[in-house]
Short mmCIF file of C-alpha atoms in Angstrom, two decimals:
data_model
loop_
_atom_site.label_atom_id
_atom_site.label_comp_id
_atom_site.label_asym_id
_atom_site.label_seq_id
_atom_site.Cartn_x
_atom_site.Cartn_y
_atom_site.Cartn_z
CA UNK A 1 70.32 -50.34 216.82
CA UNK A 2 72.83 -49.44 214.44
CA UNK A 3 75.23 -52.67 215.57
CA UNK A 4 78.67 -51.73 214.25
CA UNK A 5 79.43 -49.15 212.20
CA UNK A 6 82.82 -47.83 210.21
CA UNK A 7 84.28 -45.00 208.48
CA UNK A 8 85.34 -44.21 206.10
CA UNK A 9 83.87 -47.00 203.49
CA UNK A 10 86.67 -46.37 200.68
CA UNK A 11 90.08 -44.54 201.34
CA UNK A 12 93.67 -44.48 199.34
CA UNK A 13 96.58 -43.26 201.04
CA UNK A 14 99.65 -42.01 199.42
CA UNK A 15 102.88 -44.24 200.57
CA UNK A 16 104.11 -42.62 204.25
CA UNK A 17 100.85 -41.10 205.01
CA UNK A 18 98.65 -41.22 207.63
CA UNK A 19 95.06 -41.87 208.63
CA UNK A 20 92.46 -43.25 211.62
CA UNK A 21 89.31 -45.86 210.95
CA UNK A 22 86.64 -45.35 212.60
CA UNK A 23 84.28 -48.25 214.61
CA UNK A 24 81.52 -47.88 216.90
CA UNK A 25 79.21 -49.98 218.28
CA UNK A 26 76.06 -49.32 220.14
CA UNK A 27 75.04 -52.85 221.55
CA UNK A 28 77.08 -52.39 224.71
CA UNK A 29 79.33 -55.00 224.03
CA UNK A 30 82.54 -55.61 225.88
CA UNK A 31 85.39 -56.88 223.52
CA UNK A 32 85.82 -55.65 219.18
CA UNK A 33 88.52 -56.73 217.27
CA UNK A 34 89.56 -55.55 213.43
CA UNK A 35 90.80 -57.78 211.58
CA UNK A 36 92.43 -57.27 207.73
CA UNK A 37 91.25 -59.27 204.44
CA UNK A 38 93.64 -59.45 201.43
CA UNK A 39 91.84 -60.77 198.25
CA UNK A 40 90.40 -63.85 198.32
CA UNK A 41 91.77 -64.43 201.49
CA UNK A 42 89.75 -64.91 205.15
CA UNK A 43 90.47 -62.59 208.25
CA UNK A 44 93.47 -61.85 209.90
CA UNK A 45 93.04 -60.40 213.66
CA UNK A 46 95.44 -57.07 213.97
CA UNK A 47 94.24 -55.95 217.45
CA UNK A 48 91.41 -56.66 220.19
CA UNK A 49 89.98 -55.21 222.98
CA UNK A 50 88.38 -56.69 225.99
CA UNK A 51 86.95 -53.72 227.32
CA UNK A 52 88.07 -49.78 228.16
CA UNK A 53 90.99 -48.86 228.57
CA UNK A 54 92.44 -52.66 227.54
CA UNK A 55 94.10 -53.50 224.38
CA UNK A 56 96.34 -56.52 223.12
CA UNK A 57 97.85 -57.61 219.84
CA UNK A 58 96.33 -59.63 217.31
CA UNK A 59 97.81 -62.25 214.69
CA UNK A 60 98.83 -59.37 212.11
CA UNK A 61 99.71 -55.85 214.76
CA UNK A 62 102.75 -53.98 213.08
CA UNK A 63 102.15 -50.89 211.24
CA UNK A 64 98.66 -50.35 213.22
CA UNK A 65 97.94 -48.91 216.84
CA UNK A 66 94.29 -49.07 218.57
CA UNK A 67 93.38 -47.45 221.61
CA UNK A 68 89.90 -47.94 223.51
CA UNK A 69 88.93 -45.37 225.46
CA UNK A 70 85.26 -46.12 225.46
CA UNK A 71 83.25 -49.09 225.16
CA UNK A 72 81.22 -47.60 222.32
CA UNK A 73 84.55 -47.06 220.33
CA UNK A 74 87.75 -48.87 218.99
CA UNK A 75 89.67 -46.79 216.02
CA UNK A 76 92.22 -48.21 214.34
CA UNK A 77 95.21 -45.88 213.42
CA UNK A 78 97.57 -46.46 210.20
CA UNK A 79 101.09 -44.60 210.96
CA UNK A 80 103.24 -44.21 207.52
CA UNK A 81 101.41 -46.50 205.24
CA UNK A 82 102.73 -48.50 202.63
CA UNK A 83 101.45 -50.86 200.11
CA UNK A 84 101.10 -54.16 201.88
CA UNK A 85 98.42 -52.30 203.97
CA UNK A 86 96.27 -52.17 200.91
CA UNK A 87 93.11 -54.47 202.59
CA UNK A 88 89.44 -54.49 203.28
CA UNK A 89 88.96 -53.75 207.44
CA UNK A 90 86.46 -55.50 209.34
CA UNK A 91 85.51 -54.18 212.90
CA UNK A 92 83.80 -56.45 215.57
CA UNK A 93 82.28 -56.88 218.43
CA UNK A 94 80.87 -58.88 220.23
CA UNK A 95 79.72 -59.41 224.26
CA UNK A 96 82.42 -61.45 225.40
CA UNK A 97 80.98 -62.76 228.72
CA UNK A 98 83.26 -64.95 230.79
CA UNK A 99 82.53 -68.39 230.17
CA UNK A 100 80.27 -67.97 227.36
CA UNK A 101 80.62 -68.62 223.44
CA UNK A 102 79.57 -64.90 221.97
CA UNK A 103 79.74 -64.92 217.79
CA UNK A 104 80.97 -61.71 216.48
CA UNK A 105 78.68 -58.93 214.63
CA UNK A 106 80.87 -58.06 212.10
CA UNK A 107 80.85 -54.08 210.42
CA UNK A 108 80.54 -53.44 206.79
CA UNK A 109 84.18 -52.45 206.20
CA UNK A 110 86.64 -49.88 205.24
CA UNK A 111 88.44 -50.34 201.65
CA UNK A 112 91.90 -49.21 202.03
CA UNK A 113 94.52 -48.90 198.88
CA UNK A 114 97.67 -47.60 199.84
CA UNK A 115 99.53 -46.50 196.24
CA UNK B 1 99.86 -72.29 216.03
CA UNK B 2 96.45 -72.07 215.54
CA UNK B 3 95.57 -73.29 211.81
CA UNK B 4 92.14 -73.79 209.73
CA UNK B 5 91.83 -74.92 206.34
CA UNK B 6 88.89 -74.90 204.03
CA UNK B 7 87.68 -76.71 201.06
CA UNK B 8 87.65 -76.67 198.06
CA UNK B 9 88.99 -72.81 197.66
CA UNK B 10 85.85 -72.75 195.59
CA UNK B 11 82.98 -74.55 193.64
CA UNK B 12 80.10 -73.48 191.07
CA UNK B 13 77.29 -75.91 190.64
CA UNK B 14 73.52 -75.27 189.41
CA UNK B 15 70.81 -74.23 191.30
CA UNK B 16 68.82 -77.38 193.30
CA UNK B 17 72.39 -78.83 193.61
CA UNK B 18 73.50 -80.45 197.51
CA UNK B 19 77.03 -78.95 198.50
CA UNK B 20 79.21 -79.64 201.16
CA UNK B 21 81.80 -77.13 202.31
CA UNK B 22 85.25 -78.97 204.38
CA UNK B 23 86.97 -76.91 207.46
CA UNK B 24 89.80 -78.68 209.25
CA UNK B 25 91.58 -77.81 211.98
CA UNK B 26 94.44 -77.47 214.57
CA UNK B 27 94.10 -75.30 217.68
CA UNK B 28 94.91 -75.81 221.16
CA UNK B 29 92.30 -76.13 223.54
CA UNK B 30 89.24 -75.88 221.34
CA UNK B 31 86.56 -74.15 222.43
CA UNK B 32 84.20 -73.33 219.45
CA UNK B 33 83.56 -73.13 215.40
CA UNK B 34 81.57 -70.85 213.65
CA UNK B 35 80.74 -70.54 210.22
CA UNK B 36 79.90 -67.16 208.53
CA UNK B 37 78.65 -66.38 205.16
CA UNK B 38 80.24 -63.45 203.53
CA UNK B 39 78.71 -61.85 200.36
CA UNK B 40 79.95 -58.52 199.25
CA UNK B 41 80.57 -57.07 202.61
CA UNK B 42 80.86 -58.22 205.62
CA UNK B 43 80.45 -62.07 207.19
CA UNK B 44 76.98 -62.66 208.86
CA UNK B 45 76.86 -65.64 211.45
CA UNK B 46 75.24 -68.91 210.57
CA UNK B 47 76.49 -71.81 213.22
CA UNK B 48 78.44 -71.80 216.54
CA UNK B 49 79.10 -75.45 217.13
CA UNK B 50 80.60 -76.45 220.36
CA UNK B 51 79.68 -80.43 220.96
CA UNK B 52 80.83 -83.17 218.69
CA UNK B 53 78.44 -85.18 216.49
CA UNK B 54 75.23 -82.03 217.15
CA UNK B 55 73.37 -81.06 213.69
CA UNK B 56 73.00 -77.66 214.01
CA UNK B 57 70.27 -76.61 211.05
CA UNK B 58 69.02 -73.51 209.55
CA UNK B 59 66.21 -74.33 206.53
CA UNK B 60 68.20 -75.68 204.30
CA UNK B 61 71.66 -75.24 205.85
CA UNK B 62 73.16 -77.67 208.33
CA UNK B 63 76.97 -78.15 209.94
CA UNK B 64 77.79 -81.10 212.11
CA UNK B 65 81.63 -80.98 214.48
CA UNK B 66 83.69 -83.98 214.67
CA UNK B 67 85.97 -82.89 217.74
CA UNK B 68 88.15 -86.51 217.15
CA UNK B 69 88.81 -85.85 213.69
CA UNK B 70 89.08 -82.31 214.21
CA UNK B 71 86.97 -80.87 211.32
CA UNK B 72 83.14 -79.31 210.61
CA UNK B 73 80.70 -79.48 207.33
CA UNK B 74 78.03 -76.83 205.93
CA UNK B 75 75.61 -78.31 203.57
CA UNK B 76 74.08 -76.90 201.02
CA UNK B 77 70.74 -78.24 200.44
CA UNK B 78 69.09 -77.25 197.17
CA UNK B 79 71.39 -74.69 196.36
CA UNK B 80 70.02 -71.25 195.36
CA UNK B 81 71.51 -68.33 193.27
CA UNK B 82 71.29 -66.43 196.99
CA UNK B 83 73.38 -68.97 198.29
CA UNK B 84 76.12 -67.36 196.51
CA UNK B 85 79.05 -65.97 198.63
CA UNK B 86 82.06 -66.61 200.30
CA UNK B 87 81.83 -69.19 203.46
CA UNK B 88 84.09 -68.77 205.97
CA UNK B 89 85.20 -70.76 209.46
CA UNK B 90 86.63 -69.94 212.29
CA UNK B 91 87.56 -71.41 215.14
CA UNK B 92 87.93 -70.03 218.65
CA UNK B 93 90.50 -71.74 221.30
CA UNK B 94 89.70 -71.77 224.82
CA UNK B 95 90.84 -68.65 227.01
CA UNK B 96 91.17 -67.03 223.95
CA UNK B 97 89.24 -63.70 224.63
CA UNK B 98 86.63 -64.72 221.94
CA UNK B 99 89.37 -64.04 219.36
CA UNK B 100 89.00 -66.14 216.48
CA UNK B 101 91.51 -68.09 213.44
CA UNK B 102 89.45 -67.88 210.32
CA UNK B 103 90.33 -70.16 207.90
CA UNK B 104 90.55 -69.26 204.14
CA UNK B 105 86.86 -69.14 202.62
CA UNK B 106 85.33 -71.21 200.30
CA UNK B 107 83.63 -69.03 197.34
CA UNK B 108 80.58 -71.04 196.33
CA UNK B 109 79.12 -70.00 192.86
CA UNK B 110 75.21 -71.23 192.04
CA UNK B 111 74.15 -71.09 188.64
CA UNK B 112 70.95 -70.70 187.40
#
């Protein structure tokens, strides 16, 4: 088992650019979720996913758009980046069965710098 | 709006040292708290609490939930240089689609 993994580890964007991160997980779980971390700050939820095909906003959702067309995968898409963007991204996942307390298995991140 | 604070932002103390980290919170319909520990990358899972007043204990790490005063404790016991990272808790509000409000981290420094 891999759990979940994320591409690309480091990336800077120009201002106004473009770009897609990656997450996968192979543990067959139902709902992920990224989430953003400024310095020396904890996680803020952007989007979530309960299962395929089934999106919703998080705490923190303009500027990104997710789209979950398998259960495996849940990318997270930047459209015209600017510098308050500039974060560490966390993908999750985690089973999400009803009426049951899942924790979240937590990927090792994408460094983003938007300049 | 859902709201968890931690303390102290941060503490250093010396190896063999007891610490004890603070999260308060304020959520509707509370459902669970987890703490994480997150070193360089990402958080790893230590504690889901759900009942009030229940040690939960892991060697020398421990968190207890007061659902009346609305706030959880890790200890520390016998701090190690390993123990070094940034602690983090979260807290997940019923029919909330596992979605959790992390609360700002406590970085914990141990000294040799």
């Amino acid at each position: 088992n891999a759990g979940v993994t994320q591409t690309p580890k480091f990336r800077i964007l120009k201002i106004g650019q473009s770009m897609t991160l990656q997450c996968a997980q192979d543990m067959n779980h139902n709902y992920m979720y990224w989430y953003r971390q400024d310095p020396g700050m904890g996680l803020k939820l952007i989007y979530y996913s309960v299962g395929a095909g089934i999106t919703d906003k998080g705490e923190v959702p303009n500027g990104y758009n997710v789209s979950r067309s398998t259960t495996e995968d849940f990318p997270l898409r930047l459209e015209l980046a600017a510098p308050s963007q500039t974060s560490v991204y966390f993908c999750a996942s985690s089973f999400g069965t009803s009426g049951r307390v899942d924790e979240q298995f937590f990927g090792p991140g994408t460094r983003l710098t938007v300049l | 709006e859902d709201k968890v604070v931690q303390s102290p932002l941060s503490l250093v103390v010396h190896e063999g040292d007891t610490v004890t980290l603070n999260c308060s919170y304020e959520v509707t319909n509370f459902r669970s708290l987890l703490w994480y520990k997150q070193e360089k990358k990402a958080p790893t899972f230590l504690f889901m609490l759900t009942s009030s007043g229940i040690e939960k204990k892991s060697g020398r790490l421990s968190s207890i939930l007061d659902k009346k005063e609305l706030f959880s404790i890790l200890n520390i016991t016998a701090t190690q240089t390993g123990d070094s990272a940034v602690y983090l808790c979260a807290v997940e509000p019923d029919n909330a689609g596992n979605m959790l409000t992390f609360g700002g981290g406590t970085r914990l420094m141990v000294k040799p």
